[in-house]
Structures are given as C-alpha cells and as structure tokens.
Short mmCIF file of C-alpha atoms in Angstrom, two decimals:
data_model
loop_
_atom_site.label_atom_id
_atom_site.label_comp_id
_atom_site.label_asym_id
_atom_site.label_seq_id
_atom_site.Cartn_x
_atom_site.Cartn_y
_atom_site.Cartn_z
CA MET A 32 13.61 -32.39 7.25
CA THR A 33 10.04 -33.54 6.72
CA PRO A 34 7.05 -34.37 8.93
CA GLY A 35 7.62 -38.00 7.91
CA TRP A 36 10.78 -38.21 10.00
CA HIS A 37 8.90 -36.97 13.05
CA ALA A 38 6.00 -39.31 12.28
CA GLU A 39 8.47 -42.18 12.50
CA HIS A 40 10.29 -41.02 15.64
CA THR A 41 7.55 -39.16 17.60
CA PRO A 42 4.30 -40.38 16.02
CA ASP A 43 2.02 -39.24 18.84
CA LYS A 44 3.42 -35.73 19.16
CA PRO A 45 0.91 -33.02 18.17
CA ALA A 46 1.81 -31.48 14.81
CA ILE A 47 -1.28 -29.25 14.68
CA VAL A 48 -3.49 -27.97 17.49
CA LEU A 49 -6.49 -25.77 16.82
CA ALA A 50 -6.35 -23.16 19.57
CA SER A 51 -10.05 -22.74 20.36
CA SER A 52 -11.39 -26.27 19.85
CA GLY A 53 -8.27 -28.08 21.03
CA GLU A 54 -8.48 -30.47 18.08
CA VAL A 55 -5.15 -32.25 17.56
CA VAL A 56 -3.44 -33.77 14.54
CA THR A 57 -0.42 -35.88 15.48
CA TYR A 58 2.66 -36.22 13.30
CA ALA A 59 1.59 -39.76 12.42
CA GLU A 60 -1.79 -38.45 11.32
CA LEU A 61 -0.30 -35.51 9.38
CA GLU A 62 2.00 -37.88 7.51
CA ASP A 63 -0.78 -40.38 6.78
CA ARG A 64 -3.33 -37.80 5.64
CA SER A 65 -0.93 -35.79 3.50
CA VAL A 66 0.35 -38.98 1.82
CA ARG A 67 -3.17 -40.19 1.10
CA PHE A 68 -4.27 -36.82 -0.25
CA ALA A 69 -1.14 -36.58 -2.42
CA ARG A 70 -2.06 -39.94 -3.95
CA ALA A 71 -5.65 -38.76 -4.44
CA LEU A 72 -4.47 -35.68 -6.35
CA ARG A 73 -2.17 -37.80 -8.52
CA ALA A 74 -5.06 -40.18 -9.22
CA ARG A 75 -7.10 -37.21 -10.47
CA GLY A 76 -4.44 -36.25 -12.97
CA LEU A 77 -2.32 -33.72 -11.05
CA ASP A 78 1.36 -34.13 -11.83
CA VAL A 79 4.56 -32.34 -10.86
CA GLY A 80 4.28 -28.66 -11.75
CA ASP A 81 0.46 -28.54 -11.73
CA HIS A 82 -1.45 -26.07 -9.59
CA ILE A 83 -3.96 -26.44 -6.74
CA ALA A 84 -6.02 -23.67 -5.10
CA ILE A 85 -6.93 -23.81 -1.41
CA VAL A 86 -9.92 -21.73 -0.28
CA LEU A 87 -10.22 -22.62 3.39
CA GLU A 88 -10.67 -21.13 6.82
CA ASN A 89 -7.99 -21.97 9.41
CA HIS A 90 -9.01 -25.62 9.50
CA ARG A 91 -7.17 -28.75 10.58
CA ALA A 92 -7.08 -29.85 6.94
CA PHE A 93 -5.33 -26.70 5.72
CA LEU A 94 -1.82 -27.89 6.57
CA GLU A 95 -2.64 -31.45 5.59
CA VAL A 96 -3.52 -30.23 2.10
CA THR A 97 -0.50 -27.96 1.76
CA TRP A 98 1.79 -30.80 2.83
CA ALA A 99 0.15 -33.08 0.26
CA ALA A 100 0.88 -30.47 -2.40
CA GLN A 101 4.39 -29.85 -1.05
CA ARG A 102 5.31 -33.53 -1.26
CA SER A 103 3.73 -33.91 -4.74
CA GLY A 104 5.79 -31.23 -6.47
CA LEU A 105 2.77 -28.96 -6.97
CA HIS A 106 2.36 -25.22 -6.94
CA TYR A 107 -0.28 -24.36 -4.34
CA THR A 108 -2.15 -21.11 -3.94
CA ALA A 109 -3.87 -20.36 -0.65
CA VAL A 110 -6.65 -17.90 -1.46
CA ASN A 111 -7.90 -15.17 0.88
CA ARG A 112 -11.21 -16.59 2.08
CA HIS A 113 -12.66 -13.10 2.56
CA LEU A 114 -12.59 -12.34 -1.16
CA ARG A 115 -15.80 -12.09 -3.16
CA PRO A 116 -16.57 -14.90 -5.65
CA SER A 117 -15.48 -12.77 -8.62
CA GLU A 118 -12.14 -12.06 -6.90
CA VAL A 119 -11.60 -15.74 -6.10
CA GLN A 120 -12.49 -16.60 -9.69
CA TYR A 121 -9.83 -14.18 -10.92
CA VAL A 122 -7.17 -15.94 -8.81
CA LEU A 123 -8.34 -19.40 -9.90
CA ASP A 124 -8.19 -18.43 -13.57
CA ASP A 125 -4.97 -16.45 -13.31
CA CYS A 126 -2.96 -19.12 -11.49
CA GLY A 127 -4.22 -21.89 -13.78
CA ALA A 128 -5.41 -24.12 -10.94
CA VAL A 129 -6.60 -27.57 -11.98
CA ALA A 130 -7.93 -28.49 -8.53
CA ILE A 131 -9.62 -26.71 -5.65
CA VAL A 132 -10.07 -27.56 -1.97
CA SER A 133 -12.69 -25.64 0.00
CA SER A 134 -15.24 -26.18 2.75
CA GLU A 135 -18.92 -26.06 3.58
CA GLU A 136 -18.29 -22.93 5.65
CA LEU A 137 -17.34 -21.08 2.47
CA ALA A 138 -20.24 -22.40 0.39
CA GLU A 139 -21.47 -18.85 -0.29
CA VAL A 140 -18.19 -18.01 -1.99
CA VAL A 141 -17.57 -21.33 -3.72
CA SER A 142 -21.10 -21.71 -5.09
CA GLY A 143 -20.53 -18.61 -7.19
CA LEU A 144 -17.42 -20.02 -8.90
CA ASP A 145 -17.07 -21.63 -12.31
CA THR A 146 -15.09 -24.78 -11.52
CA SER A 147 -16.16 -26.77 -14.57
CA ARG A 148 -12.65 -26.95 -16.07
CA LEU A 149 -11.05 -28.25 -12.87
CA ARG A 150 -9.97 -31.88 -12.59
CA ALA A 151 -10.63 -32.11 -8.86
CA ARG A 152 -13.09 -30.35 -6.52
CA ILE A 153 -12.85 -31.44 -2.90
CA SER A 154 -14.66 -30.25 0.23
CA VAL A 155 -13.49 -30.61 3.83
CA GLY A 156 -15.83 -30.65 6.80
CA GLY A 157 -19.13 -31.01 4.97
CA GLU A 158 -20.98 -31.18 1.67
CA LEU A 159 -20.54 -28.86 -1.30
CA PRO A 160 -22.55 -29.48 -4.49
CA GLY A 161 -20.29 -30.96 -7.17
CA PHE A 162 -17.43 -31.55 -4.72
CA GLU A 163 -16.04 -34.83 -3.40
CA ARG A 164 -15.72 -35.21 0.35
CA TYR A 165 -12.18 -34.89 1.66
CA ASP A 166 -12.38 -37.81 4.09
CA ASP A 167 -13.91 -40.10 1.45
CA VAL A 168 -11.19 -39.19 -1.04
CA MET A 169 -8.43 -40.05 1.42
CA ALA A 170 -10.08 -43.22 2.66
CA ALA A 171 -9.89 -44.67 -0.85
CA GLU A 172 -6.11 -44.20 -1.08
CA SER A 173 -3.08 -46.08 0.17
CA SER A 174 -0.81 -44.69 2.86
CA GLU A 175 2.26 -45.59 0.79
CA PRO A 176 4.12 -42.41 -0.29
CA LEU A 177 4.37 -41.60 -3.98
CA ALA A 178 7.45 -43.10 -5.58
CA ASP A 179 8.46 -39.75 -7.06
CA GLU A 180 7.89 -37.45 -4.07
CA CYS A 181 9.49 -34.06 -4.64
CA GLU A 182 9.36 -30.56 -3.20
CA GLY A 183 6.55 -28.29 -4.37
CA ARG A 184 6.22 -24.55 -3.75
CA GLU A 185 3.63 -22.05 -2.62
CA MET A 186 2.50 -19.42 -5.13
CA LEU A 187 0.68 -16.76 -3.17
CA TYR A 188 -1.00 -13.59 -4.33
CA SER A 189 -0.43 -10.04 -3.18
CA SER A 190 -3.19 -8.63 -1.01
CA GLY A 191 -4.60 -6.41 -3.73
CA THR A 192 -4.55 -3.35 -1.46
CA THR A 193 -3.75 -1.13 -4.45
CA GLY A 194 -5.40 -3.05 -7.30
CA ARG A 195 -5.65 -6.57 -8.74
CA PRO A 196 -3.59 -9.08 -6.76
CA LYS A 197 -0.60 -10.61 -8.52
CA GLY A 198 0.75 -14.11 -8.09
CA VAL A 199 4.33 -14.32 -6.86
CA ARG A 200 5.69 -17.30 -8.76
CA LYS A 201 9.01 -18.77 -7.64
CA PRO A 202 10.88 -21.61 -9.33
CA LEU A 203 9.55 -25.03 -8.41
CA PRO A 204 12.29 -26.97 -6.59
CA ALA A 205 11.13 -30.44 -7.77
CA THR A 206 14.04 -31.83 -5.73
CA PRO A 207 13.56 -34.93 -3.58
CA LEU A 208 11.38 -34.28 -0.54
CA GLY A 209 13.56 -32.88 2.24
CA ASP A 210 16.50 -32.08 -0.04
CA PRO A 211 18.59 -29.42 1.76
CA SER A 212 19.01 -27.36 -1.42
CA ALA A 213 15.26 -26.67 -1.68
CA PRO A 214 14.32 -23.14 -0.48
CA PRO A 215 11.54 -24.41 1.83
CA VAL A 216 14.07 -26.65 3.58
CA MET A 217 16.56 -23.78 3.79
CA ILE A 218 13.98 -21.66 5.64
CA ALA A 219 13.64 -24.39 8.26
CA GLN A 220 17.43 -24.59 8.49
CA GLY A 221 17.44 -20.84 9.10
CA LEU A 222 15.10 -21.30 12.06
CA LEU A 223 17.53 -23.84 13.50
CA ALA A 224 20.38 -21.38 13.04
CA THR A 225 18.50 -18.69 14.98
CA GLY A 226 17.92 -20.91 17.98
CA ALA A 227 14.82 -23.02 17.35
CA ALA A 228 14.86 -25.49 20.23
CA GLU A 229 13.53 -28.95 20.95
CA GLY A 230 10.06 -28.86 22.44
CA ALA A 231 9.09 -25.71 20.53
CA VAL A 232 5.42 -24.76 20.42
CA TYR A 233 4.76 -22.26 17.65
CA LEU A 234 1.66 -20.04 17.67
CA SER A 235 0.25 -18.99 14.32
CA PRO A 236 -2.42 -16.37 15.09
CA ALA A 237 -3.01 -15.17 11.50
CA PRO A 238 -4.83 -16.64 8.50
CA LEU A 239 -2.84 -19.42 6.85
CA TYR A 240 -3.56 -18.01 3.39
CA HIS A 241 -0.86 -15.40 4.03
CA ALA A 242 2.76 -16.11 3.17
CA ALA A 243 4.47 -15.86 6.56
CA PRO A 244 1.89 -17.84 8.59
CA LEU A 245 1.81 -20.65 6.02
CA VAL A 246 5.53 -20.87 5.26
CA PHE A 247 6.61 -20.55 8.88
CA SER A 248 4.04 -23.06 10.14
CA MET A 249 5.26 -25.64 7.63
CA SER A 250 8.90 -24.79 8.39
CA TRP A 251 8.36 -25.34 12.11
CA GLN A 252 6.75 -28.70 11.31
CA ARG A 253 9.87 -29.70 9.40
CA LEU A 254 11.63 -29.21 12.75
CA GLY A 255 9.04 -31.25 14.67
CA ALA A 256 7.43 -28.37 16.55
CA THR A 257 3.80 -28.29 17.60
CA VAL A 258 1.99 -25.62 15.59
CA VAL A 259 -0.95 -24.03 17.42
CA VAL A 260 -3.29 -22.45 14.87
CA MET A 261 -5.79 -19.82 15.96
CA GLU A 262 -9.03 -20.20 14.02
CA ASN A 263 -9.54 -16.43 14.28
CA PHE A 264 -7.48 -13.80 16.04
CA ASP A 265 -8.84 -12.36 19.26
CA PRO A 266 -6.48 -10.59 21.69
CA ALA A 267 -7.71 -12.28 24.85
CA ALA A 268 -7.94 -15.68 23.12
CA CYS A 269 -4.37 -15.23 21.90
CA LEU A 270 -3.08 -14.69 25.43
CA GLN A 271 -5.15 -17.61 26.61
CA ALA A 272 -3.61 -19.84 23.91
CA ILE A 273 -0.09 -18.81 24.94
CA GLN A 274 -0.89 -19.76 28.53
CA ARG A 275 -2.85 -22.94 27.77
CA TYR A 276 -0.40 -24.47 25.28
CA ARG A 277 2.80 -23.08 26.83
CA VAL A 278 3.70 -21.41 23.55
CA THR A 279 7.44 -20.83 23.10
CA HIS A 280 7.55 -19.08 19.70
CA GLY A 281 5.14 -16.98 17.69
CA GLN A 282 4.84 -14.55 14.84
CA PHE A 283 2.61 -11.47 14.99
CA VAL A 284 1.77 -8.28 13.15
CA PRO A 285 1.73 -4.88 14.88
CA THR A 286 -2.07 -4.63 14.82
CA MET A 287 -2.19 -7.72 17.03
CA PHE A 288 0.20 -6.07 19.49
CA VAL A 289 -2.01 -2.98 19.61
CA ARG A 290 -5.15 -5.02 20.22
CA MET A 291 -3.53 -6.97 23.06
CA LEU A 292 -2.17 -3.77 24.62
CA ARG A 293 -5.64 -2.20 24.47
CA LEU A 294 -7.07 -4.92 26.72
CA PRO A 295 -7.68 -3.73 30.29
CA LYS A 296 -4.37 -3.95 32.15
CA GLU A 297 -5.70 -6.28 34.82
CA GLN A 298 -7.02 -8.63 32.12
CA ARG A 299 -3.87 -8.88 30.00
CA GLU A 300 -1.58 -9.12 33.02
CA GLY A 301 -3.69 -12.01 34.31
CA TYR A 302 -2.34 -14.34 31.62
CA ASP A 303 0.91 -16.26 32.07
CA VAL A 304 3.16 -15.61 29.05
CA SER A 305 6.38 -16.76 30.73
CA SER A 306 6.73 -19.73 28.34
CA LEU A 307 7.55 -17.38 25.43
CA ARG A 308 11.18 -17.62 24.29
CA THR A 309 11.20 -15.82 20.96
CA VAL A 310 8.59 -13.69 19.20
CA VAL A 311 8.90 -12.30 15.68
CA HIS A 312 6.87 -9.58 14.01
CA ALA A 313 6.74 -8.36 10.43
CA ALA A 314 4.29 -7.51 7.60
CA ALA A 315 3.78 -3.86 8.59
CA PRO A 316 5.74 -1.12 10.38
CA CYS A 317 5.39 -1.18 14.16
CA PRO A 318 5.11 2.18 15.94
CA ILE A 319 8.02 2.72 18.33
CA ALA A 320 5.70 3.34 21.29
CA VAL A 321 3.85 0.08 20.66
CA LYS A 322 7.01 -2.00 20.44
CA ARG A 323 8.43 -0.44 23.61
CA GLN A 324 5.26 -1.38 25.47
CA MET A 325 5.46 -4.94 24.17
CA ILE A 326 9.11 -5.30 25.22
CA ASP A 327 8.24 -3.89 28.65
CA TRP A 328 5.49 -6.51 28.91
CA TRP A 329 7.02 -9.63 27.28
CA GLY A 330 10.67 -8.81 27.77
CA PRO A 331 13.49 -8.42 25.22
CA ILE A 332 12.39 -11.43 23.17
CA ILE A 333 10.70 -9.58 20.30
CA HIS A 334 12.60 -9.79 17.03
CA GLU A 335 11.63 -8.17 13.73
CA TYR A 336 12.28 -8.75 10.07
CA TYR A 337 11.48 -6.85 6.90
CA SER A 338 10.86 -8.76 3.70
CA GLY A 339 8.11 -9.52 1.21
CA THR A 340 6.47 -12.49 -0.46
CA GLU A 341 8.76 -11.77 -3.41
CA ASP A 342 11.81 -12.54 -1.23
CA ILE A 343 14.13 -10.11 -3.01
CA GLY A 344 15.72 -8.86 0.20
CA THR A 345 15.51 -9.18 3.96
CA SER A 346 16.64 -7.36 7.06
CA PHE A 347 16.53 -8.61 10.64
CA ILE A 348 16.91 -6.99 14.04
CA THR A 349 17.13 -8.42 17.54
CA PRO A 350 15.38 -6.72 20.47
CA GLN A 351 18.74 -5.70 21.90
CA GLU A 352 19.72 -4.03 18.62
CA TRP A 353 16.30 -2.38 18.34
CA LEU A 354 16.60 -0.80 21.76
CA GLU A 355 19.82 0.82 20.52
CA HIS A 356 18.29 1.71 17.13
CA PRO A 357 14.56 2.24 17.86
CA GLY A 358 12.43 2.22 14.75
CA SER A 359 14.91 0.28 12.65
CA VAL A 360 14.02 -2.97 10.88
CA GLY A 361 17.63 -4.13 11.13
CA ARG A 362 20.66 -4.60 8.97
CA PRO A 363 19.93 -5.89 5.46
CA MET A 364 21.00 -9.49 4.97
CA ASN A 365 21.77 -8.88 1.31
CA GLU A 366 23.07 -5.85 -0.57
CA CYS A 367 20.79 -2.84 -0.03
CA HIS A 368 20.73 0.53 -1.79
CA ILE A 369 18.70 3.70 -1.19
CA VAL A 370 17.93 5.40 -4.51
CA GLY A 371 16.87 9.03 -4.72
CA ALA A 372 14.44 10.70 -7.11
CA ASP A 373 17.30 11.31 -9.57
CA GLY A 374 17.96 7.58 -9.84
CA GLU A 375 21.28 7.87 -8.04
CA GLU A 376 22.23 6.24 -4.76
CA ALA A 377 21.36 8.52 -1.86
CA PRO A 378 23.87 9.46 0.84
CA VAL A 379 23.72 7.84 4.29
CA GLY A 380 20.75 9.17 6.25
CA GLU A 381 18.78 10.41 3.23
CA GLU A 382 15.48 8.84 2.19
CA GLY A 383 14.77 7.14 -1.08
CA ILE A 384 13.37 3.97 -2.64
CA ILE A 385 14.78 0.80 -1.06
CA TYR A 386 16.44 -1.51 -3.59
CA PHE A 387 18.10 -4.86 -3.06
CA ALA A 388 20.72 -6.65 -5.13
CA GLY A 389 20.60 -10.43 -5.23
CA GLY A 390 17.67 -12.16 -3.59
CA ARG A 391 15.80 -15.16 -4.92
CA PRO A 392 14.39 -15.37 -8.45
CA PHE A 393 10.66 -14.86 -8.95
CA GLU A 394 8.18 -13.41 -11.40
CA TYR A 395 4.75 -11.86 -11.17
CA HIS A 396 2.64 -14.55 -12.79
CA ASN A 397 1.27 -13.57 -16.20
CA ASP A 398 2.64 -10.04 -15.83
CA PRO A 399 6.13 -9.64 -17.34
CA ALA A 400 5.72 -5.86 -17.43
CA LYS A 401 5.20 -5.69 -13.65
CA THR A 402 8.09 -8.09 -13.12
CA ALA A 403 10.35 -5.82 -15.18
CA SER A 404 9.05 -2.66 -13.50
CA ILE A 405 10.57 -3.43 -10.11
CA SER A 406 14.15 -3.53 -11.45
CA ASN A 407 16.41 -0.61 -12.32
CA GLU A 408 19.21 -0.46 -14.88
CA LYS A 409 21.66 -1.95 -12.36
CA GLY A 410 19.45 -5.00 -11.85
CA TRP A 411 18.51 -3.99 -8.32
CA ARG A 412 14.90 -4.74 -7.34
CA THR A 413 12.41 -2.93 -5.10
CA LEU A 414 9.10 -3.59 -3.34
CA GLY A 415 8.28 0.11 -3.61
CA ASP A 416 9.11 0.97 -0.01
CA VAL A 417 10.80 4.20 1.02
CA GLY A 418 13.48 4.32 3.71
CA ARG A 419 17.00 5.22 4.73
CA LEU A 420 20.18 3.63 6.04
CA ASP A 421 21.99 5.05 9.05
CA ALA A 422 25.77 5.25 9.51
CA ASP A 423 25.78 1.82 11.18
CA GLY A 424 24.00 0.20 8.24
CA TYR A 425 20.59 -0.13 9.91
CA LEU A 426 17.54 0.23 7.70
CA TYR A 427 14.56 2.44 8.60
CA LEU A 428 11.27 2.37 6.73
CA THR A 429 9.47 5.60 5.92
CA ASP A 430 6.42 4.32 4.03
CA ARG A 431 5.37 2.82 0.75
CA ALA A 432 5.86 5.11 -2.23
CA ALA A 433 2.28 4.39 -3.28
CA HIS A 434 0.97 5.84 0.01
CA MET A 435 2.79 9.14 -0.32
CA ILE A 436 0.67 12.29 -0.07
CA ILE A 437 1.60 15.28 -2.22
CA SER A 438 0.25 18.43 -0.59
CA GLY A 439 1.20 21.76 -2.11
CA GLY A 440 4.10 20.08 -3.88
CA VAL A 441 5.48 18.63 -0.62
CA ASN A 442 5.90 14.88 -0.22
CA ILE A 443 4.37 13.55 3.00
CA TYR A 444 4.65 9.95 4.15
CA PRO A 445 1.59 9.13 6.28
CA GLN A 446 3.30 6.44 8.32
CA GLU A 447 4.96 9.11 10.47
CA ALA A 448 1.62 10.52 11.61
CA GLU A 449 0.13 7.04 11.93
CA ASN A 450 2.93 6.01 14.29
CA VAL A 451 2.39 9.07 16.48
CA LEU A 452 -1.39 8.74 16.61
CA ALA A 453 -1.18 4.99 17.32
CA GLY A 454 0.54 5.91 20.58
CA HIS A 455 -2.45 7.92 21.82
CA PRO A 456 -4.23 6.00 24.60
CA ASP A 457 -7.68 6.53 23.06
CA VAL A 458 -6.73 5.29 19.57
CA ALA A 459 -7.40 1.65 18.72
CA ASP A 460 -6.44 1.95 15.05
CA VAL A 461 -5.59 4.70 12.61
CA ALA A 462 -4.93 5.34 8.94
CA VAL A 463 -3.64 8.58 7.44
CA ILE A 464 -4.46 9.31 3.79
CA GLY A 465 -4.50 12.14 1.32
CA VAL A 466 -7.91 13.54 0.38
CA PRO A 467 -8.89 16.06 -2.33
CA ASP A 468 -8.06 19.69 -1.64
CA GLU A 469 -8.71 22.47 -4.17
CA GLU A 470 -5.80 24.58 -3.05
CA MET A 471 -3.16 22.00 -2.06
CA GLY A 472 -4.09 19.11 -4.33
CA GLU A 473 -4.22 16.75 -1.37
CA ALA A 474 -4.80 17.35 2.32
CA VAL A 475 -3.76 15.05 5.15
CA LYS A 476 -6.66 13.29 6.89
CA ALA A 477 -6.62 10.82 9.77
CA VAL A 478 -9.29 8.12 9.84
CA VAL A 479 -9.44 6.90 13.44
CA GLN A 480 -10.99 3.96 15.24
CA LEU A 481 -11.30 4.88 18.91
CA SER A 482 -11.03 2.44 21.77
CA ASP A 483 -14.46 3.74 22.82
CA PRO A 484 -16.45 4.80 19.73
CA ALA A 485 -18.80 6.84 21.94
CA MET A 486 -15.96 9.32 22.56
CA ALA A 487 -16.00 10.56 18.96
CA SER A 488 -16.36 14.35 18.90
CA ASP A 489 -14.87 17.52 17.46
CA GLU A 490 -13.01 18.02 20.73
CA VAL A 491 -11.34 14.59 20.51
CA ALA A 492 -10.45 15.24 16.86
CA ALA A 493 -8.79 18.52 17.85
CA ALA A 494 -6.94 16.79 20.68
CA LEU A 495 -5.59 14.14 18.30
CA ILE A 496 -4.35 16.77 15.87
CA ALA A 497 -2.66 18.60 18.72
CA TRP A 498 -1.09 15.34 19.94
CA CYS A 499 0.37 14.75 16.49
CA ARG A 500 1.66 18.34 16.21
CA GLY A 501 3.42 17.85 19.50
CA GLU A 502 5.68 15.31 17.79
CA LEU A 503 5.79 16.26 14.10
CA ALA A 504 5.95 19.31 11.87
CA SER A 505 2.43 20.58 11.33
CA TYR A 506 2.46 19.94 7.56
CA LYS A 507 2.89 16.20 8.26
CA CYS A 508 -0.09 16.14 10.61
CA PRO A 509 -3.76 15.66 9.75
CA ARG A 510 -5.80 18.77 9.13
CA THR A 511 -8.99 16.83 9.77
CA VAL A 512 -10.02 13.65 11.56
CA ASP A 513 -12.86 11.27 10.72
CA PHE A 514 -14.02 8.55 13.10
CA VAL A 515 -15.07 5.05 12.02
CA ASP A 516 -16.22 1.96 13.88
CA GLU A 517 -13.60 -0.18 12.17
CA LEU A 518 -10.87 0.29 9.59
CA PRO A 519 -10.83 -2.01 6.55
CA ARG A 520 -8.13 -4.49 7.48
CA ASP A 521 -7.83 -8.13 6.56
CA PRO A 522 -7.46 -10.62 9.44
CA SER A 523 -3.66 -10.45 9.21
CA GLY A 524 -3.78 -6.73 9.96
CA LYS A 525 -3.05 -5.45 6.45
CA LEU A 526 -4.85 -2.17 5.81
CA TYR A 527 -6.80 -1.66 2.60
CA LYS A 528 -5.98 2.00 2.06
CA ARG A 529 -7.40 1.82 -1.43
CA LEU A 530 -10.88 1.27 0.04
CA LEU A 531 -10.48 4.28 2.33
CA ARG A 532 -9.25 6.49 -0.48
CA GLU A 533 -12.07 5.50 -2.83
CA LYS A 534 -14.63 6.96 -0.43
CA TYR A 535 -12.99 10.38 -0.46
CA TRP A 536 -11.85 10.48 -4.09
CA GLU A 537 -15.15 9.51 -5.74
CA GLY A 538 -15.82 12.10 -8.41
CA HIS A 539 -12.25 13.45 -8.24
CA ASP A 540 -9.11 12.66 -10.19
CA SER A 541 -6.81 10.55 -8.05
CA ARG A 542 -3.16 9.90 -8.77
CA ILE A 543 -3.45 6.42 -7.20
#
C-alpha cells in the first residue's frame, strides 16, 4: 500500500489537489518527486533514523516531502507555521533535526533561525538565503527508488496550549515500504475496514502540520484516493470545495462545523454536498446542539473518534450510535478505566480521569519524567482528560483536568458551559475560564466572540448568562462575560486557553 502502486496502475489520477488554486499533482508525479527528494536527502547525509523538520504552509510540496521522508526511513516533524522564530528554534533543537524544508512565504520566520548545524536547508516555491531550491535539488537526482526504502514515521509536537510543546516520539518501523506490519500501513488498512471505497475524494481542510490531517491524508493516498487540500480554512470555500471536487470523505473539527453553520442559511444551503459519504470529526469536544444541526444538514454520515497524537487509546462512534447516546465519543476500542480522585476505579456513571490500558508505545522526546507521569501504578496511561462511562460502555468527555476551575472548593469543568453557550444563535465562538476572585479563589468567566461584534453590550452578556442558567446549575455558569473580536485558536480550531488565562492572571498566583 504505497503511492507507487497507484503511480504504476493509475499514473494520471490526481493524488493532490489544492482546493483554491486547483493545482494538481498526479500519482505519477507524487511518486517521481518523492523518490527524487528521498535521494536528495540521502545524498546530503540523511540516513535511516535521522530527522527532518518541515516548516511549510499547505503547499503542493508538503505531501511530496513527507512521502520522501516516509520512504527513506526518517523521522519527520511538521512544525506549526504560526509559531514565532524562537518557538520554531526550540522544536528544531529539541527534535534534533538535521534538515529543514521551508518556503519563501515563511521567510520572516525562517530568517530568524539558526540553521548552521543542519546538513540540508531547502526552500520550495522561491528563494531563501542559504537554502537550496527544491526544484533544483530534485532535478539533479534520479527517479530510481532507493535500494533500501523503508517506512519512516512522523514525530509531531503537542500544540503547547499549556506550556512548551513536547515531541511525541513513536518507534520507527524501518520495515520495507508498504509492509503491512508498519503502523502507518495499518491505519490505511483500518480505513479500508471502515468502508473506504474506490473513487474516494478526501478533503483535508486543516493545516497539514497537525497529526490527523497529515496522517489521514497520507493514509488515503496509500489507498489511491484524491486528497483535496485547503490552503486555508474558510467556511464558504470549504462548501465550495465539496461541491467542486465532489468530495466523498472528510475530516473536520467542531469549530469548522460552527463556522459553516453560522453562514447565512440561504448561502450554505446553496451548495451541493450530496457527494459526501462519510465525515469524521475529532480533536475537540463537539457541542450536542452543533452536531445535531450538522446531522440534520448533512445526514447521518458524521462519525466521531476520540484519541490523541500519543495513540494510547481510541474510541469511535457512528452517527446512528450517537443519536442514541448524544454527547458520547463512543465505545473505547481498547481497555478503558475511569479513575477517581482516590486513585481507585470509579463506578459506572461517575466522573474521573480517563485511563487506557494497552495502546501503542511512545515517549515524550527528551522528557522521561513527563512520559512516566502519564502512567499509574497499574501501567494504565492517560491524556489528562476527564470523563465517564455509561452502563452500555459508552465514553463521555467532561473536560481536560488542566482546564478545571476550582471556585469555593467546588470543581467546575468549563466545557459544560461552553457547550451550552455555543448553542446560542448569537455566539460564534466561546471559551470559559477561571479568573481571580478574592472570595472564591476563581470565578467562572465566559469570553465570547459574537456573530456580530457590534451587538456586544451588558444586556447581551446578561442574556447569555441567563441562557446558560436555563440549562445548568448556576455555579457552573459564568458570573461575567467579556467580548472579543476573535478567540486565540490555531487554524485547526485548537483553543489556546493559556493565552486567555494569562491576560486575567497577570499579577496573581495561578495554579496553572
């Protein structure tokens, strides 16, 4: 299961399509370019087990480069292109990269980096001082595959929403390219098992530097699908891409659902989305009201999974199951335990930290203490999420333990209020956090982005608080509301709560 097989049998089939520009890379071209670039990296001293960093926008070359690394037995780290130079430098140094691929578009970031120790510095789409040009590098190489092609592995970094990002390092397969025992091949086999069909067109609307967009895009290409990559997410452009390219499969995050639902009804209903067969969402909890609206719109084709880059445990739920268990993220696919504050397993229906037994091996790169910290004495591992299991074995997420608010000694998980407020028709985005309070320690505050920022007022704030109290106990609801033009999210929809909290906790002692 490699692009090479499809290059041989369907050479002219599009492997990559850039949604806005319409630029196409065929399977023959993907095979040729990834082979040539793999040879170029080997010629510059990169061998099996070495590490390459990719600092790129969603560019045609992104998947060409990752496939070159994948077939060369390399670790490859796709770096968030929105990071500051000092943050990118930290990732470069921490992962031990010996090569970097970037672009002229990111010159402002790259020019501030110390790349003197790297063996290879390569720029796609334009000139960068001290960098070789991508097309020139490939043109000098043969299109004959390396004799020792073997499976590499991504090593991606956490988002850094609560501190320094950490590299999630998984064992390098180093098995022959396409070997069915390699985890990347097994992911593609899993897609086949869940109904991936011939003629699939997969939409990747998120940045490729994130785990799911990158891994799933490459997995679909192992199956010969056309991968449509959005350069940047825009709700109307997303619907247009689905219609234009007759997209059959896609993966989204809840923020994208919200943004599409907030389009004027006549606009969003003007797009033909009938080609969609299966949609998956993950990465963040989806408010029940939002998912119901999406199922009403797109039909019962929206599946959900819960997992993490660490891959210690996974749950999955079909739309039919979700309609019977609204709010659930499905039945765990490996052994799952809910552990209470006393360290003991909690009874059915009670909340606690979610632990998994089994899962794939990994380590936090250069941080054995953090690696050890996620395991308990039974060897179960956790991502730090809080949840519960119902009597039927379905898992429900409450929130991350790190986001918990302690007000007057009471534990409050802000996701509950966020889910309620996200269902208000005037709310485009919302975050609920704890802020300093002399009497209670922390008070619950909602930071809201309105669909129409001009509506911001004390009256609207009061109405939002009342809306929340109509669904939840008052102690779980915000006491105050602040309005912002935009919440600090990365392009994949992940919220940087740390940045919000810093504003309110400056000059105060914060427990996080």
